[in-house]
mmCIF file of C-alpha atoms in Angstrom:
data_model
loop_
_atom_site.group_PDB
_atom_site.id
_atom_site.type_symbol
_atom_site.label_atom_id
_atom_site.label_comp_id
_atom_site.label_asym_id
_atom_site.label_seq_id
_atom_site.Cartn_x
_atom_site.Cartn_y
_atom_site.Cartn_z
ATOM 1 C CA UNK A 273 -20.532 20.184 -3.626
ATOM 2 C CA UNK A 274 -17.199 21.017 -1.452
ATOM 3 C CA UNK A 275 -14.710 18.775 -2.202
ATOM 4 C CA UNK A 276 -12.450 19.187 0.584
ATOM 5 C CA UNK A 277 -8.138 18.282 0.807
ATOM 6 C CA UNK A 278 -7.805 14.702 -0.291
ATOM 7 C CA UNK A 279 -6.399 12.925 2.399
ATOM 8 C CA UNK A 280 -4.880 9.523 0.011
ATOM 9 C CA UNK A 281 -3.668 6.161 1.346
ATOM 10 C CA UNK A 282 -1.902 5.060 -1.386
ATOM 11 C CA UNK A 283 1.446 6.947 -2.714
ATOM 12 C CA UNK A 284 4.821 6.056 -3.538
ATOM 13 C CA UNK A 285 8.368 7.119 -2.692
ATOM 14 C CA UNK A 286 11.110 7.144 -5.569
ATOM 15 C CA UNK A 287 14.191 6.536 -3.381
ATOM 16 C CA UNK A 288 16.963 9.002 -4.023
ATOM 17 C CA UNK A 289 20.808 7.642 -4.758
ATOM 18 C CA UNK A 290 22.121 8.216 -1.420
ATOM 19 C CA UNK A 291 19.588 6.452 1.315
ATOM 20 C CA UNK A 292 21.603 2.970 1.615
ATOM 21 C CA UNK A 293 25.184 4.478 0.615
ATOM 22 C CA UNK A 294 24.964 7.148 3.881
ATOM 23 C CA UNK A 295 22.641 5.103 6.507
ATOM 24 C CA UNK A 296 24.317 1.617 5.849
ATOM 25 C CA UNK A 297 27.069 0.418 7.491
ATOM 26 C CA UNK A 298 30.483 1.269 6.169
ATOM 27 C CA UNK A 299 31.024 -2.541 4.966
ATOM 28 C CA UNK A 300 27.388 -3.366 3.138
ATOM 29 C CA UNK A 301 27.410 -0.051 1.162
ATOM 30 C CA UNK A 302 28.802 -1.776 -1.688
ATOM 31 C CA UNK A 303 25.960 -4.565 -1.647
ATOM 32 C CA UNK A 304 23.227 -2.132 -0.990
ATOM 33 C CA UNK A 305 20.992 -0.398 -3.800
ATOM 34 C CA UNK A 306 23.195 2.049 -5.972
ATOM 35 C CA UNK A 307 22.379 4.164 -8.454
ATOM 36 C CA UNK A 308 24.411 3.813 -11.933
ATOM 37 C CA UNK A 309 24.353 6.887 -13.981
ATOM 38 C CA UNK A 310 26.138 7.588 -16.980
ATOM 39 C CA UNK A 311 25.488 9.604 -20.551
ATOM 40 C CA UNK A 312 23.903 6.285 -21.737
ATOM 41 C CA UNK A 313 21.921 5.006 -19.138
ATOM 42 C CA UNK A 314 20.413 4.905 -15.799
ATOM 43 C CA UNK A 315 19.770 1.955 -13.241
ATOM 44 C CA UNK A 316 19.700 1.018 -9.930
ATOM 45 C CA UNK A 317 22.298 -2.498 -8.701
ATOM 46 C CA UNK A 318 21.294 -4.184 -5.707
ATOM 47 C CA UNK A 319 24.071 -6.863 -4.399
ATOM 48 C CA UNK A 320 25.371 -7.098 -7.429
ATOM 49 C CA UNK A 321 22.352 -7.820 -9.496
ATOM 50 C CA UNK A 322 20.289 -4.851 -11.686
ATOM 51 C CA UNK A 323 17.392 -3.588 -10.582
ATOM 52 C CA UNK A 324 14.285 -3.580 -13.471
ATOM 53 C CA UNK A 325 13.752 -0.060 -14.276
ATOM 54 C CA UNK A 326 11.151 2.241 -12.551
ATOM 55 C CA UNK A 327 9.736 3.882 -15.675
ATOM 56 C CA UNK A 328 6.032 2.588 -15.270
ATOM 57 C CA UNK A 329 6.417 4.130 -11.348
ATOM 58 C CA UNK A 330 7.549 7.487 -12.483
ATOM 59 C CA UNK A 331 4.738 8.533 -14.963
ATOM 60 C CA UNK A 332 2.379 10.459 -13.233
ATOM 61 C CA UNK A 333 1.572 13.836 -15.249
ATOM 62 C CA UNK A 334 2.599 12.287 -18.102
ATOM 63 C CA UNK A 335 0.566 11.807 -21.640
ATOM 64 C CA UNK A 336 -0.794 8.191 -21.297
ATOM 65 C CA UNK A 337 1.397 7.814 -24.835
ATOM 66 C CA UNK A 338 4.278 8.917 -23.050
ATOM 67 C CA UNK A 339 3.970 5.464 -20.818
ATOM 68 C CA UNK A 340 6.999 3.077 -20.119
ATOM 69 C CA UNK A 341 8.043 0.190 -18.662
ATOM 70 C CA UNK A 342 11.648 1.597 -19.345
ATOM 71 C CA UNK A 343 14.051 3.297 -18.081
ATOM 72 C CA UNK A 344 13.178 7.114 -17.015
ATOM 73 C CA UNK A 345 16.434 8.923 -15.690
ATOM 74 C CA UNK A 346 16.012 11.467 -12.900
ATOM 75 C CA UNK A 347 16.707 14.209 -14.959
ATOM 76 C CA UNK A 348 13.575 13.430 -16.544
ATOM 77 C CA UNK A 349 11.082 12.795 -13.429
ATOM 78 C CA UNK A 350 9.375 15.443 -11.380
ATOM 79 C CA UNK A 351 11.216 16.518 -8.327
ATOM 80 C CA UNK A 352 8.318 15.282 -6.235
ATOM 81 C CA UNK A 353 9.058 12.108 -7.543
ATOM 82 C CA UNK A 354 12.008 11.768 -5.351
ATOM 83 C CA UNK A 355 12.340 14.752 -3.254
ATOM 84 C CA UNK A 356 9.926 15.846 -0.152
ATOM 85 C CA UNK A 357 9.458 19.183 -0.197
ATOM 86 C CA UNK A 358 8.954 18.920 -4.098
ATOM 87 C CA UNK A 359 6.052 16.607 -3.502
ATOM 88 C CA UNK A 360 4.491 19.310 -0.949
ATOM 89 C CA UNK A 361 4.138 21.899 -4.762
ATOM 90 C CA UNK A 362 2.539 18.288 -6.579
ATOM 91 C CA UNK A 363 0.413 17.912 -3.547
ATOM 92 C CA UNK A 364 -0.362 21.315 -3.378
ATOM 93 C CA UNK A 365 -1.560 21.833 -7.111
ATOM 94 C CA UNK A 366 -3.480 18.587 -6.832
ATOM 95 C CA UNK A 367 -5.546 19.426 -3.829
ATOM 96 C CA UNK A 368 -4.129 16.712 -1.399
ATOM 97 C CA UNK A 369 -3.104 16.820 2.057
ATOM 98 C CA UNK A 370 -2.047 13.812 2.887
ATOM 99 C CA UNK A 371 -0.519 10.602 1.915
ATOM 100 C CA UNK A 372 0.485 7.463 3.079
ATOM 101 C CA UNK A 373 3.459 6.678 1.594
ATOM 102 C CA UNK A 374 4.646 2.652 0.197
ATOM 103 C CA UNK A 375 8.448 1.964 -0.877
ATOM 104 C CA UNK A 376 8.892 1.624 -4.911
ATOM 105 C CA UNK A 377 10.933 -0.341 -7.253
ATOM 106 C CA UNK A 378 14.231 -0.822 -5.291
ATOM 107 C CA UNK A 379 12.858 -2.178 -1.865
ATOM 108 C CA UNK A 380 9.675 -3.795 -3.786
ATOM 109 C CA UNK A 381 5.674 -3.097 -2.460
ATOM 110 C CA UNK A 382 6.128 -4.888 0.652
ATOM 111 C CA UNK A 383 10.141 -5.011 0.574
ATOM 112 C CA UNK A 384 10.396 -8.038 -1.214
ATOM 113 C CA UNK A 385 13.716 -7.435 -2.447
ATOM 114 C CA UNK A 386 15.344 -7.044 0.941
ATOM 115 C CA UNK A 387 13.141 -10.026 2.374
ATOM 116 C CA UNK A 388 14.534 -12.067 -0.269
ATOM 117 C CA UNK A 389 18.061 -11.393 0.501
ATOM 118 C CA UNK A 390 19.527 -14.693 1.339
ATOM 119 C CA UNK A 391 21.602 -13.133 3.715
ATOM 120 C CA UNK A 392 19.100 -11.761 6.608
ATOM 121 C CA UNK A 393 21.211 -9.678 8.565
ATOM 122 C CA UNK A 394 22.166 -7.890 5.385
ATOM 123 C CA UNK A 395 17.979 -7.672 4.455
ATOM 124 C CA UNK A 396 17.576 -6.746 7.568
ATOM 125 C CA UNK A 397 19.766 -3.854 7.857
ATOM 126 C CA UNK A 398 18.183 -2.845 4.195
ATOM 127 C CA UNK A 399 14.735 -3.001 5.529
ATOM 128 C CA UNK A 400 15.752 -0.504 9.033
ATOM 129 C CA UNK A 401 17.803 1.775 7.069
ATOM 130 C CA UNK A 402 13.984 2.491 4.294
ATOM 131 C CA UNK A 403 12.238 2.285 7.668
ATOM 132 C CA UNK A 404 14.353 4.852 9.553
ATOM 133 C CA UNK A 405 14.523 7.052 6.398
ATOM 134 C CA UNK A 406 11.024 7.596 5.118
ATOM 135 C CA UNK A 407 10.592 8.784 8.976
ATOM 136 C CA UNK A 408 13.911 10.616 9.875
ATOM 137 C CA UNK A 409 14.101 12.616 6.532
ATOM 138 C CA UNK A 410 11.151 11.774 4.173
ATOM 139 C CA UNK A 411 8.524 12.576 6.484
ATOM 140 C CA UNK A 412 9.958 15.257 8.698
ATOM 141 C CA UNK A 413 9.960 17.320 5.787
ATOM 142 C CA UNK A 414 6.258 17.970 6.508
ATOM 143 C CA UNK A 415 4.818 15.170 9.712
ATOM 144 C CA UNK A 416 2.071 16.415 9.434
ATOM 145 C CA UNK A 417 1.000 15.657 5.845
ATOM 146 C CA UNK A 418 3.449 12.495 5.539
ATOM 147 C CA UNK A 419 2.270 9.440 6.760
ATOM 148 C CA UNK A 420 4.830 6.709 6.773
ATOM 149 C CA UNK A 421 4.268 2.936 6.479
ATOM 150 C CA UNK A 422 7.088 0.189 7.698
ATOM 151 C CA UNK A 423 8.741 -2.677 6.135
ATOM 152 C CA UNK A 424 8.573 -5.983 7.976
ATOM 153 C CA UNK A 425 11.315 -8.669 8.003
ATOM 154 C CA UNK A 426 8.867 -11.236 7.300
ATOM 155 C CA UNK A 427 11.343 -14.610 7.494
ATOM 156 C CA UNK A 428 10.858 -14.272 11.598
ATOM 157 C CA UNK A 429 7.667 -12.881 13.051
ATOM 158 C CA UNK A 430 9.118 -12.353 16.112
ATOM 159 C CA UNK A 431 11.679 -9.618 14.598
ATOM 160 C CA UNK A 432 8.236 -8.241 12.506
ATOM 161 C CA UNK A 433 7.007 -7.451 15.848
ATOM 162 C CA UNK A 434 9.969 -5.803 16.956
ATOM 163 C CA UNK A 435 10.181 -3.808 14.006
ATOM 164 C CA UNK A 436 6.701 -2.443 14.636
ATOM 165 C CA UNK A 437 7.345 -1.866 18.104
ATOM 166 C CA UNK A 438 9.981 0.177 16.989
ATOM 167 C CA UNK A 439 8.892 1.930 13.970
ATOM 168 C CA UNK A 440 6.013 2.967 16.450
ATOM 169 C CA UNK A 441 7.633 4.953 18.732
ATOM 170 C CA UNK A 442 9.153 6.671 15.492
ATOM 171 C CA UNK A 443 5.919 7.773 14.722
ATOM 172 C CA UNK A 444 5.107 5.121 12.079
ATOM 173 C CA UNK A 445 1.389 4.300 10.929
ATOM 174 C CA UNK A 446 1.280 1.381 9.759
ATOM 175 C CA UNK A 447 3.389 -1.460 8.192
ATOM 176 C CA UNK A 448 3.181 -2.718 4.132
ATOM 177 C CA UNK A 449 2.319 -6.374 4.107
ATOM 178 C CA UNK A 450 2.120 -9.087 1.635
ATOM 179 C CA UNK A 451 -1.966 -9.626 0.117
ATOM 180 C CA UNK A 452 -0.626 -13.419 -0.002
ATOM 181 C CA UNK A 453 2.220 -14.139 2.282
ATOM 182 C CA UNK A 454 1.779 -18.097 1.465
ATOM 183 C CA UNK A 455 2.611 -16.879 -2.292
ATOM 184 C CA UNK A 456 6.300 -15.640 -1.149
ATOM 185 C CA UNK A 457 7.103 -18.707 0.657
ATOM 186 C CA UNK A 458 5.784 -17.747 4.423
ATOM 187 C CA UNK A 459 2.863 -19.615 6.205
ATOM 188 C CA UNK A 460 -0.722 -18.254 5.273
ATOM 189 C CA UNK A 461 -1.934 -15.047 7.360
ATOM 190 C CA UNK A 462 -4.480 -18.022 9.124
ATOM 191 C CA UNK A 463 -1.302 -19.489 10.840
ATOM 192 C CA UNK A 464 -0.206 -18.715 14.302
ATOM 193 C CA UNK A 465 3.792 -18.035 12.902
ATOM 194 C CA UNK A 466 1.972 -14.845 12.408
ATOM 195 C CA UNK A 467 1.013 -14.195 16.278
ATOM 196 C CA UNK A 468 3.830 -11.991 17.648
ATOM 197 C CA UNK A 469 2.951 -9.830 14.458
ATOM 198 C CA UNK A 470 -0.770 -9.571 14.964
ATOM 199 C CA UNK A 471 0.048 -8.927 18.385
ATOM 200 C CA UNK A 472 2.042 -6.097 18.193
ATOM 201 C CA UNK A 473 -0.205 -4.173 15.500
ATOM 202 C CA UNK A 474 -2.876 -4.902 17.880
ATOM 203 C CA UNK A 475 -0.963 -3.271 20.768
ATOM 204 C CA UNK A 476 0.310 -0.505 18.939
ATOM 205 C CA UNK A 477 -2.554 0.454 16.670
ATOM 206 C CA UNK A 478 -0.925 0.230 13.438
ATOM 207 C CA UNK A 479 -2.539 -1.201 10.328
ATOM 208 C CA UNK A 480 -1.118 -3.755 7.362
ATOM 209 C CA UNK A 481 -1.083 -2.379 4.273
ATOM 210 C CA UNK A 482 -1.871 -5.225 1.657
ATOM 211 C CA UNK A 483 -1.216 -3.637 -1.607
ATOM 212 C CA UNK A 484 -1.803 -5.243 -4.689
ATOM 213 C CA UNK A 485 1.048 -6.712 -6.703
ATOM 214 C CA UNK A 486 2.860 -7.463 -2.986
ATOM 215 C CA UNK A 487 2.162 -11.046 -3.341
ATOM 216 C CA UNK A 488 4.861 -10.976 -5.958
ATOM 217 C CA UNK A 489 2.217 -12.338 -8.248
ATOM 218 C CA UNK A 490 -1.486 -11.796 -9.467
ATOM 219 C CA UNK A 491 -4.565 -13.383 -11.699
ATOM 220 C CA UNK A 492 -2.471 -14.056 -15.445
ATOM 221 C CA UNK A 493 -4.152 -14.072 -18.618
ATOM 222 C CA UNK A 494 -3.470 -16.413 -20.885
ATOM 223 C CA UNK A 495 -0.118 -16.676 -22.630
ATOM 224 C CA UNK A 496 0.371 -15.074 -26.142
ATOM 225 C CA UNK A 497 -2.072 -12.146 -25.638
ATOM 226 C CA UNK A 498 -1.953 -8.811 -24.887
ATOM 227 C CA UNK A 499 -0.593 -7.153 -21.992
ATOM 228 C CA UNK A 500 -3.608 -5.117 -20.991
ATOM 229 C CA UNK A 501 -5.850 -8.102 -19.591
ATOM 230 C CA UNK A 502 -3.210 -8.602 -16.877
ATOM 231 C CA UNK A 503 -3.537 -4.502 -15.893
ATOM 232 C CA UNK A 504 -7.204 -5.217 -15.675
ATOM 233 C CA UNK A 505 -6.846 -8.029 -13.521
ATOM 234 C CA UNK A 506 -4.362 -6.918 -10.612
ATOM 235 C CA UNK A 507 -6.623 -5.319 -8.824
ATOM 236 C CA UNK A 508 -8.910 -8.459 -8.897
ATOM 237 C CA UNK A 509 -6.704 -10.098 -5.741
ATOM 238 C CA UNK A 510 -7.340 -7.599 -3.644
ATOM 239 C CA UNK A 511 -11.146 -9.721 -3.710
ATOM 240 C CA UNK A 512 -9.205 -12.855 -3.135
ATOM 241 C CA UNK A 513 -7.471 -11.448 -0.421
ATOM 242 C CA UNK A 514 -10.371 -9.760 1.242
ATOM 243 C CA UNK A 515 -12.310 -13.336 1.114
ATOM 244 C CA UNK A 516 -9.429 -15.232 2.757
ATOM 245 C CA UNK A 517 -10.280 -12.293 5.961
ATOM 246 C CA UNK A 518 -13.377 -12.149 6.094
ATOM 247 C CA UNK A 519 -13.463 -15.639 7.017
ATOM 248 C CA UNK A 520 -10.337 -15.582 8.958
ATOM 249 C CA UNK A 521 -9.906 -17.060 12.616
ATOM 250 C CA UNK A 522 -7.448 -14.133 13.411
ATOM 251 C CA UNK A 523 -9.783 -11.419 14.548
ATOM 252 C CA UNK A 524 -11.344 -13.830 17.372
ATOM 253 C CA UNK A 525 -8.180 -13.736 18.876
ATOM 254 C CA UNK A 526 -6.753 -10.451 17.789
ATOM 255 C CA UNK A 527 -9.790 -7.921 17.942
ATOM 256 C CA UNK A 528 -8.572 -4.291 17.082
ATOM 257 C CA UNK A 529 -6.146 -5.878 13.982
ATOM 258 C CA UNK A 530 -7.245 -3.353 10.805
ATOM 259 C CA UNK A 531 -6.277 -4.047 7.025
ATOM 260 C CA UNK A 532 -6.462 -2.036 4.207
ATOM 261 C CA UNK A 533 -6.530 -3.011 0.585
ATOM 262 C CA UNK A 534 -4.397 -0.910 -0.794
ATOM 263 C CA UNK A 535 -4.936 -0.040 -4.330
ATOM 264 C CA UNK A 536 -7.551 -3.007 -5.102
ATOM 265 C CA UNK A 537 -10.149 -0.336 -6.317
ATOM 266 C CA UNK A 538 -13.740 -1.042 -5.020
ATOM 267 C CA UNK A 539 -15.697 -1.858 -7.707
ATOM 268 C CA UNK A 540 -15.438 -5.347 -7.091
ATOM 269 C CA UNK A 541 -16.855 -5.086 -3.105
ATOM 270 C CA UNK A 542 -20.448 -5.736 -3.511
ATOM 271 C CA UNK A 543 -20.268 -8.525 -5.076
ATOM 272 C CA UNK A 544 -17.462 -9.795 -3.181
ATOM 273 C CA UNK A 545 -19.664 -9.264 -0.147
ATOM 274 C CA UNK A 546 -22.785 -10.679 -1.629
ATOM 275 C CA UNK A 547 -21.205 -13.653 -2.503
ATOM 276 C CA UNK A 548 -19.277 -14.124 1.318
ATOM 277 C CA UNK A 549 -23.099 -13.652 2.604
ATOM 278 C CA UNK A 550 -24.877 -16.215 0.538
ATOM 279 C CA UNK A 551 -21.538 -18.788 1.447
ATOM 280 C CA UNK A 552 -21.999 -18.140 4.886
ATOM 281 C CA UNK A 553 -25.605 -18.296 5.108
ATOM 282 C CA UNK A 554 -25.712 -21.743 3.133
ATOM 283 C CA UNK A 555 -22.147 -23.675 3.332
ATOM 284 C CA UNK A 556 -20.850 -22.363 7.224
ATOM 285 C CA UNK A 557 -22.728 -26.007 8.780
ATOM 286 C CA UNK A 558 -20.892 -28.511 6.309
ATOM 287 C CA UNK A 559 -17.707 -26.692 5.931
ATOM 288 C CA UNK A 560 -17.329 -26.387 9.881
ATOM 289 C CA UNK A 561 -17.598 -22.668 10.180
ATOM 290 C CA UNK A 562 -21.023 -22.420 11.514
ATOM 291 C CA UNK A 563 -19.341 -20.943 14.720
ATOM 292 C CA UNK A 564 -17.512 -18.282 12.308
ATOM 293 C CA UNK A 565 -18.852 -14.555 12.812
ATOM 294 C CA UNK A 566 -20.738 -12.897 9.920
ATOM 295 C CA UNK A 567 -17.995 -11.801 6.894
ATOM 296 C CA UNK A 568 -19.487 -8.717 6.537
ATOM 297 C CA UNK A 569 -19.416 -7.593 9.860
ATOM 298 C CA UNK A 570 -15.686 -8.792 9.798
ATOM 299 C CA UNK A 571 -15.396 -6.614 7.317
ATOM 300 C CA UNK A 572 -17.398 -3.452 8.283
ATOM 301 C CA UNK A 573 -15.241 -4.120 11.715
ATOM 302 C CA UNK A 574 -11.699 -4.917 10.034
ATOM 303 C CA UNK A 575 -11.687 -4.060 6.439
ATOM 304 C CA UNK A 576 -10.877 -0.683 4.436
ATOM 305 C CA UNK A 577 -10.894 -0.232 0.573
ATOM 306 C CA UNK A 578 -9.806 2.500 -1.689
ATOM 307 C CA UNK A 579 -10.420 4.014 -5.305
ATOM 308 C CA UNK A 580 -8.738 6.410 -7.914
ATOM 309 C CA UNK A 581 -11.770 6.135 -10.267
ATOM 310 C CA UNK A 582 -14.282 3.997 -9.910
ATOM 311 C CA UNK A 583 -17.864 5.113 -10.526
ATOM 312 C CA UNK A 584 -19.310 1.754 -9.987
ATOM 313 C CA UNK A 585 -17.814 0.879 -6.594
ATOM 314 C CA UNK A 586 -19.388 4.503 -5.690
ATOM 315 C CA UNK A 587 -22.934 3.895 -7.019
ATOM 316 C CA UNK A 588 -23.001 0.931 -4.322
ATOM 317 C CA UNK A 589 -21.520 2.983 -1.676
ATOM 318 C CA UNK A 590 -24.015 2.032 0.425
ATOM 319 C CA UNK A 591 -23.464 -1.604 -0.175
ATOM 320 C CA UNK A 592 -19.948 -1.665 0.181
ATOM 321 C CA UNK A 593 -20.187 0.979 3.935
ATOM 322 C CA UNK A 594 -19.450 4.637 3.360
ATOM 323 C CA UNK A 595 -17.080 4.605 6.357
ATOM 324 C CA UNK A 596 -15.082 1.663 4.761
ATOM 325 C CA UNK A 597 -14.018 3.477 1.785
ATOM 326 C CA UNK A 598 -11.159 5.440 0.745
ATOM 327 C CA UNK A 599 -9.337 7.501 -1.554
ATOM 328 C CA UNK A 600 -5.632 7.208 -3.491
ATOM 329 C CA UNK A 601 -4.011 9.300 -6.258
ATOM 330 C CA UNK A 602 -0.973 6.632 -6.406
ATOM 331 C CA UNK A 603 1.098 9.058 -7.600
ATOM 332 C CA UNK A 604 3.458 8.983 -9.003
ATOM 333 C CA UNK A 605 2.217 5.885 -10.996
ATOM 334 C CA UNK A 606 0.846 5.597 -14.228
ATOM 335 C CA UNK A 607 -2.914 4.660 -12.309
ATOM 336 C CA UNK A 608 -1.823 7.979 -10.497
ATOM 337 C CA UNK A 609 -4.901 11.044 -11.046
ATOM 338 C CA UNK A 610 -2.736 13.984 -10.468
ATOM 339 C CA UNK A 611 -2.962 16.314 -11.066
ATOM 340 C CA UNK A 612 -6.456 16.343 -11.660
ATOM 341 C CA UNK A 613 -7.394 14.283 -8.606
ATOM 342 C CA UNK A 614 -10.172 16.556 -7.333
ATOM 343 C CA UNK A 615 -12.035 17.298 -10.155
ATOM 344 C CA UNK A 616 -12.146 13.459 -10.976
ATOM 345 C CA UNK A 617 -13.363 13.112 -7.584
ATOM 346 C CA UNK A 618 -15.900 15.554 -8.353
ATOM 347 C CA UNK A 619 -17.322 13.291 -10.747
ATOM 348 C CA UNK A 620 -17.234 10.101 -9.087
ATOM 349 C CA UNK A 621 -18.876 11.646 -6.063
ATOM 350 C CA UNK A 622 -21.327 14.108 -7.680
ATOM 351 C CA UNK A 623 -24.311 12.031 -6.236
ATOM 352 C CA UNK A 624 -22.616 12.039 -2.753
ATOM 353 C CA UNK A 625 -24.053 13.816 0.517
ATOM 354 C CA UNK A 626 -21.250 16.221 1.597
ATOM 355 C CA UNK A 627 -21.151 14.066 4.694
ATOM 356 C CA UNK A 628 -20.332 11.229 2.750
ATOM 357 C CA UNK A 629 -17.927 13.384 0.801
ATOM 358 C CA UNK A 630 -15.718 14.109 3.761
ATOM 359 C CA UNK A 631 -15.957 11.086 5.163
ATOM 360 C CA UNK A 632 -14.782 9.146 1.948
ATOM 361 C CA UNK A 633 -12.125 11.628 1.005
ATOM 362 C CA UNK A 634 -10.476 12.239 4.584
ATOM 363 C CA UNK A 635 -11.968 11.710 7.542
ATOM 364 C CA UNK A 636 -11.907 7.275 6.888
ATOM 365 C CA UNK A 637 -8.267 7.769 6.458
ATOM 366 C CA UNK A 638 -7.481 10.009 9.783
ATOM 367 C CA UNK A 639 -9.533 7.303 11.409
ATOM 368 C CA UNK A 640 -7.920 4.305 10.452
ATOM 369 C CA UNK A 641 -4.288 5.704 10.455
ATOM 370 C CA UNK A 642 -4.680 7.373 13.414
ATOM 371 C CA UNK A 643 -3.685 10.755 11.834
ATOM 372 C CA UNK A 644 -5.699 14.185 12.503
ATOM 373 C CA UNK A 645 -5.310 16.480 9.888
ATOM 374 C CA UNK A 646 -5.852 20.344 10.152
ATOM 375 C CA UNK A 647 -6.647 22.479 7.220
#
């Protein structure tokens, strides 16, 4: 078995200090995120308010014992972490190519701390300046092994579209999108608010991103208990999410629009589509959808998933579409496999065809990003 350069579609940035205090304007600077270091501690402010700390985001490589949800200073991350060309050594050692790259703890999954700004023109100007630097300097470090995603204003759909438009022509891939829109206080994906949106992915061939967590909430366990139920259970509304498109009106009127769910694992797929299959086949005529098109050929057509480990997801490959699957390392998360993402992969795919190999572990993720790679 060859297991070739991973190309992964789910890794995040650690912003350095100085992206909103040089590419802001002169008189927001003070507003925007800023890094506060001293011999006691380490955080980021954001218009006056602290920012929770990024320790769970910047533990990949570590001992699992070593976890936090504290604070972890710079001086104790991995370059890579936060610097581009560092990345390209963690990359390097871990066997990966490529990765499409999400925002972290300051701007939020899907930006939710900019969209959330009550003042728009100031979120606004937040959102452009993460947008124009994960392209300008991030990913011009290396553009051809950096893939960069977008940040949407999502209070107007109108300036979402715009922002694609533009972020386009700047070579962007895709945007980062919420798994739940509704659940931050915007209409549901199913309304028409979100036309000039769809439309604009669909002319310009970038995808939406819906990562877990982005919905600024997720399935909760019960209160009093332990914190590991809810770990186990974030992935789980990436299923929700993927039900609510599969029966969808959107893609009758927007064709070539193409989500991924982004770090939702896969395991849960078959049965996802099993049970989609069995509601279409017997509710569609009371529930006034018997017009609707078959969910699984929405999601065949319209629908990618991707895994870090997940051996039963991969055992129903067949069930879930070889070509719809994916691979992430998340780094540098604490889910994150580096750096011993190809040997895991081994493992997981040790019953896989080499075809089915390459197509899982790159050749999905040039297609649906629109990104050749060459290695």
């Amino acid at each position: 078995m060859d297991i070739p350069k991973i190309f992964s579609v789910d890794d995040h940035v650690l912003e350095p200090p100085h992206v909103w205090q040089e590419r802001l304007p002169r008189h927001l600077r003070d507003r925007g995120p800023q890094l506060i270091s001293n011999k006691d501690e380490e955080y980021w402010v954001f218009d006056g308010e602290r920012v929770k700390p990024q320790g769970a985001e910047a533990c990949a490589g570590r001992d699992p014992k070593d976890f936090t949800m504290g604070t972890v200073r710079r001086d104790e991350m991995r370059p890579g972490f936060y610097d581009p060309v560092a990345r390209l050594e963690d990359m390097d050692t871990d066997g990966v190519w490529a990765q499409v790259l999400f925002p972290s703890g300051v701007p939020r999954i899907c930006g939710k701390r900019f969209i959330d700004a009550p003042d728009h023109d100031f979120g606004l100007a937040c959102i452009q300046v993460w947008n124009d630097w994960i392209v300008e300097e991030w990913c011009d470090a290396a553009p051809d092994r950096y893939v960069p995603l977008a940040i949407v204003p999502m209070w107007d759909a109108q300036l979402c579209a715009e922002e694609v438009r533009r972020m386009a022509a700047k070579g962007t891939r895709g945007i980062t999108f919420s798994e739940g829109p509704h659940l931050l206080g915007f209409p549901s994906i199913h309304d028409e608010y979100w036309d000039p949106l769809w439309e604009a992915l669909s002319e310009t061939g970038l995808v939406a991103c819906l990562h877990i967590g982005s919905s600024g909430q997720s399935l909760e366990p019960q209160p009093g208990g332990p914190v590991a139920p809810s770990i186990v259970m974030l992935p789980m509304y990436a299923g929700v999410a993927a039900s609510e498109l599969m029966f969808s009106p959107i893609f009758a009127k927007w064709p070539k629009l193409h989500f991924v769910m982004s770090e939702g694992g896969i395991g849960w797929v078959p049965y996802v589509l099993e049970r989609a299959e069995y509601t279409w086949e017997r509710h569609r005529f009371w529930t006034g959808a018997e017009d609707a098109p078959h969910p699984l050929d929405i999601f065949r057509k319209h629908i990618s998933v991707c895994f870090i480990e997940d051996s039963s997801g991969i055992e129903q490959r067949d069930r879930i579409g070889v070509d719809n699957i994916m691979v992430e390392i998340d780094y540098p998360h604490t889910d994150s496999s580096w750096p011993h993402s190809r040997e895991k992969l081994s493992l997981h795919l040790k019953d896989c065809t080499q075809d089915e190999i390459d197509r899982i572990v790159y050749e999905n993720a040039a297609r649906v990003f629109n990104f050749p790679v060459e290695f």
